[in-house]
Tab-separated table of C-alpha atoms in Angstrom:
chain	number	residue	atom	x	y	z
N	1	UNK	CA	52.506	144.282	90.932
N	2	UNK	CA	53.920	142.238	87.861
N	3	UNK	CA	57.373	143.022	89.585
N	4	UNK	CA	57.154	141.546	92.456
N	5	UNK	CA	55.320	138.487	91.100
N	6	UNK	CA	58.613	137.701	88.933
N	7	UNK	CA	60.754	138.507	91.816
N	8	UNK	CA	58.830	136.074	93.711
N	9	UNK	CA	59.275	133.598	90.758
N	10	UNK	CA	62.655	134.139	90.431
N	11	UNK	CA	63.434	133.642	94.700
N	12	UNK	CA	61.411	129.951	94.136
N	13	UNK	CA	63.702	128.842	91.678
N	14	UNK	CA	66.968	130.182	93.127
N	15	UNK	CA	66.300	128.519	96.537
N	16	UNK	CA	65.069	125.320	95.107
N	17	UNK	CA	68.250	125.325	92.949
N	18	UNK	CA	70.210	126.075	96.305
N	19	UNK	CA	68.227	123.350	97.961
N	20	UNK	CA	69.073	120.894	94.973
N	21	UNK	CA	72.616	121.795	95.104
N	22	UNK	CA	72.860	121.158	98.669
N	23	UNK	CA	71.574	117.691	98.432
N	24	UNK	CA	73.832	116.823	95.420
N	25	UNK	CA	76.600	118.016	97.677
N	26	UNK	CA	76.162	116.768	100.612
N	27	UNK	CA	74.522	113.365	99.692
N	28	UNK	CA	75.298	112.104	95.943
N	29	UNK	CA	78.971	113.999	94.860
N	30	UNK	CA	81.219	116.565	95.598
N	31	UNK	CA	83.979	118.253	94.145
N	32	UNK	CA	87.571	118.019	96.215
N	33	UNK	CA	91.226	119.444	95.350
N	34	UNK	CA	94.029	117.053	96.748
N	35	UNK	CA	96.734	118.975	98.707
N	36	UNK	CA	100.103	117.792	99.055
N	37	UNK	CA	102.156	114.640	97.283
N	38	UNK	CA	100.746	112.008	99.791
N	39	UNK	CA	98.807	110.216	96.988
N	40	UNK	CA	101.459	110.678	93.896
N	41	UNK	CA	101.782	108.936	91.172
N	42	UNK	CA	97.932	107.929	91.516
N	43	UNK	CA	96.837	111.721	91.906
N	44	UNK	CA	98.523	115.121	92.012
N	45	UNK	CA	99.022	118.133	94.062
N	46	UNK	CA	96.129	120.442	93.295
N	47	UNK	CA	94.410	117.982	91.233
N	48	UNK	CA	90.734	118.475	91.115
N	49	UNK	CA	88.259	115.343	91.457
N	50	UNK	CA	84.937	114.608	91.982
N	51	UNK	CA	83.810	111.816	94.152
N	52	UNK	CA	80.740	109.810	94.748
N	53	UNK	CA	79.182	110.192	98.078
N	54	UNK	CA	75.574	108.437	98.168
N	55	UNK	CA	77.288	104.433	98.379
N	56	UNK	CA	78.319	106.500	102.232
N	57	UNK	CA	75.224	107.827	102.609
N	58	UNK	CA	73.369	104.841	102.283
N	59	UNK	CA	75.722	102.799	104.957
N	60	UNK	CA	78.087	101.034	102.255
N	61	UNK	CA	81.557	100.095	103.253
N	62	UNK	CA	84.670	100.797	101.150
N	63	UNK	CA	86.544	98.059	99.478
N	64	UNK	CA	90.273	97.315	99.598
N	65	UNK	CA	92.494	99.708	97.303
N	66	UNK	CA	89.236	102.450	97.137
N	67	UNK	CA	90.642	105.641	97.000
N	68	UNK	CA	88.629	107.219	99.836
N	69	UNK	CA	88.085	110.728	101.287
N	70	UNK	CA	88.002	110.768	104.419
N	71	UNK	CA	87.512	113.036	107.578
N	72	UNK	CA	91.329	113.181	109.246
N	73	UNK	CA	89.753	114.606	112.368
N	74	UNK	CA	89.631	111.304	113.940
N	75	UNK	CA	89.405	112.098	117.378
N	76	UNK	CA	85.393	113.979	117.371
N	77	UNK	CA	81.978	112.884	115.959
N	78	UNK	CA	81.504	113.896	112.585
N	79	UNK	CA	77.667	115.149	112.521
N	80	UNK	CA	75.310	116.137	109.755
N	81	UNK	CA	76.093	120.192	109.975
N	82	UNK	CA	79.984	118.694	109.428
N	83	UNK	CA	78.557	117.962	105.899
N	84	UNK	CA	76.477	121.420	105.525
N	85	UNK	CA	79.619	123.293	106.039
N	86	UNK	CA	81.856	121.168	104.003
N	87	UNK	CA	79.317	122.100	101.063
N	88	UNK	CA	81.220	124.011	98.525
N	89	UNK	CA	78.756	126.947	98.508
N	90	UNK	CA	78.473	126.981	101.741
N	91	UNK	CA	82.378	127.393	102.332
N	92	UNK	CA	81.995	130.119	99.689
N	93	UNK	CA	79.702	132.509	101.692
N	94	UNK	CA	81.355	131.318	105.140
N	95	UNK	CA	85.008	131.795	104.024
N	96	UNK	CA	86.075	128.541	106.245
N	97	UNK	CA	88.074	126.025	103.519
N	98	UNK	CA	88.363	123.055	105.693
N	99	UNK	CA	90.676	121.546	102.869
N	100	UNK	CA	93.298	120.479	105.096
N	101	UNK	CA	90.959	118.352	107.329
N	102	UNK	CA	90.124	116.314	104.004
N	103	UNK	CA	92.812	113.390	103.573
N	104	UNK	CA	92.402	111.643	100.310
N	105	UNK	CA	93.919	107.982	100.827
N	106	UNK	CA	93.184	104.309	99.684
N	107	UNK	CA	92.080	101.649	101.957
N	108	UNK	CA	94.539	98.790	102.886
N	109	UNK	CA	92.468	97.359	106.019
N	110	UNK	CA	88.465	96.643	107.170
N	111	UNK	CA	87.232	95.925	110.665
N	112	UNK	CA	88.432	92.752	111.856
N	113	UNK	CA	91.722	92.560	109.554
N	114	UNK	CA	95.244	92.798	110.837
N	115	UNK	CA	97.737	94.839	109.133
N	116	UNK	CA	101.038	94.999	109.225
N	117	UNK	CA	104.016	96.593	108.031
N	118	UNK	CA	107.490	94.227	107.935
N	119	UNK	CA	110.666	95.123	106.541
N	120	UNK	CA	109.122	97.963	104.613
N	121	UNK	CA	106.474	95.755	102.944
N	122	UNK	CA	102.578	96.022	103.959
N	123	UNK	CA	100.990	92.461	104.619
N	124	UNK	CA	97.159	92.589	105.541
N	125	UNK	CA	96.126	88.914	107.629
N	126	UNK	CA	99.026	87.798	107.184
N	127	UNK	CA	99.706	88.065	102.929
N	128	UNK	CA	101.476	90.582	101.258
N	129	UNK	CA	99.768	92.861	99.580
N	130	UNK	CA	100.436	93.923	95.764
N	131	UNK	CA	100.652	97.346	95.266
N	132	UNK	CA	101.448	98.378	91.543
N	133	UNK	CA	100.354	101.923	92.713
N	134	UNK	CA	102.585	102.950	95.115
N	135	UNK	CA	104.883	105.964	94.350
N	136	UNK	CA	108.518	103.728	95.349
N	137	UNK	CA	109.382	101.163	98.208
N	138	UNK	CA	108.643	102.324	101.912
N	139	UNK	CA	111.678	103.661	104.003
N	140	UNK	CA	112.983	100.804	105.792
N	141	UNK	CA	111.193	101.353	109.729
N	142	UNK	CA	110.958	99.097	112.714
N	143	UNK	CA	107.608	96.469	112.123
N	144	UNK	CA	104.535	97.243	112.914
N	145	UNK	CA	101.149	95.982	113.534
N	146	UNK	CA	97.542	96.881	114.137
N	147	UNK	CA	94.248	95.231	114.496
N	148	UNK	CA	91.495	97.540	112.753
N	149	UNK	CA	88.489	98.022	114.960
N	150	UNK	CA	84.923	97.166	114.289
N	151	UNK	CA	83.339	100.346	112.262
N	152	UNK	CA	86.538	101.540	111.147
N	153	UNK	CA	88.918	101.130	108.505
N	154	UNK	CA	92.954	101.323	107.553
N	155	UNK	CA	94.076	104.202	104.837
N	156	UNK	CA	97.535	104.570	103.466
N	157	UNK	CA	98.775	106.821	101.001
N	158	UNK	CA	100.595	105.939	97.513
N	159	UNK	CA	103.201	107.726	98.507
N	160	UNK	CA	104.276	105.750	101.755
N	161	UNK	CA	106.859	107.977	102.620
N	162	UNK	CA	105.477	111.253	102.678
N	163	UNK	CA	102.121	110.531	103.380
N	164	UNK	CA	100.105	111.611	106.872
N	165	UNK	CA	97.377	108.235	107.427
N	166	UNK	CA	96.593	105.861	109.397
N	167	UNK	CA	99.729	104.958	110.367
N	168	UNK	CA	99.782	108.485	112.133
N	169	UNK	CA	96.304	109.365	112.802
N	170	UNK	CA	95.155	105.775	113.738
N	171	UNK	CA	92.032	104.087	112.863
N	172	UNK	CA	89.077	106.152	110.423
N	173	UNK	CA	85.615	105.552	111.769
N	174	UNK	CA	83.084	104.726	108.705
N	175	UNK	CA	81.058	107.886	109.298
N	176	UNK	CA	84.098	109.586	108.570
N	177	UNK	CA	84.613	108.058	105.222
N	178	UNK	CA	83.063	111.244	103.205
N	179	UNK	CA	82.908	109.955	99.369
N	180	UNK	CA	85.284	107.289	97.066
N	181	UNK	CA	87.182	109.160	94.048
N	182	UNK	CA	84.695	108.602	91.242
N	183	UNK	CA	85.908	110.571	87.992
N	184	UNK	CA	88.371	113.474	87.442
């Protein structure tokens, strides 16, 4: 009888520990690996981080140059069991990494703001924008322009010129911004 009362004991504090860990995960931070060069010099292939997801979770918007990580899948509704699976454990005892739908990028425009890209140089509402952190000057393409729409925002990469964002993927709606790169 003493047996099963410690396995009992033992079951209530492993799933309120898995309980706790899910709602650190999901709503305060989460651990991410970046994949690929898209962010270099700022961060690194493989580099682990952690970022801070409970500013998201309580409605906040990002600010300019926030590195950001964001949902790439731009094109669906990102719902609450989106965020159970993307839980590190949970990943774990499904086997599904969904690494490659995680884009780790800095915002560069907000609803309402106009950005633009001329003669290789980014200009958001109409000034240029300093940008000590980019990786080396953009490849020289035709100008471009786009108006960022209400509940979304604008994400580049460091490294302009190998570096899947917005420019690609268009516009990220905010309840696809996951979490902001808090400390490494």
């Amino acid at each position: 009888m003493r047996i099963w009362k410690e396995i009992g004991s033992w079951s209530l504090s492993i799933g309120l520990a898995f309980i706790l860990s899910m709602f650190i995960g999901i709503f305060i931070f989460q651990p991410y690996k970046v994949y690929g060069h898209s962010m270099d010099p700022t961060l690194h292939d493989k580099q682990r981080i952690y970022a801070e997801k409970w500013s998201y979770t309580l409605g906040n918007q990002p600010d300019y140059g926030d590195i950001v990580i964001v949902d790439s899948r731009v094109e669906r509704k990102r719902t609450f069991w989106d965020s159970a699976r993307e839980h590190p454990l949970i990943s774990l005892l499904t086997g599904d990494t969904m690494d490659e739908v995680f884009y780790v990028k800095r915002v560069i425009g907000k609803p309402g703001d106009t950005v633009e890209i001329k003669n290789a140089k980014v200009f958001r509402n109409g000034e240029q924008l300093d940008e000590p952190y980019i990786k080396e000057q953009m490849e020289l393409l035709p100008d471009q322009t786009w108006n960022v729409p209400e509940d979304h925002i604008f994400v580049m990469g460091d490294n302009r010129n190998n570096s899947n964002d917005s420019r690609m993927i268009g516009f990220i709606p905010m309840d696809h911004v996951l979490a902001t790169k808090g400390f490494k």
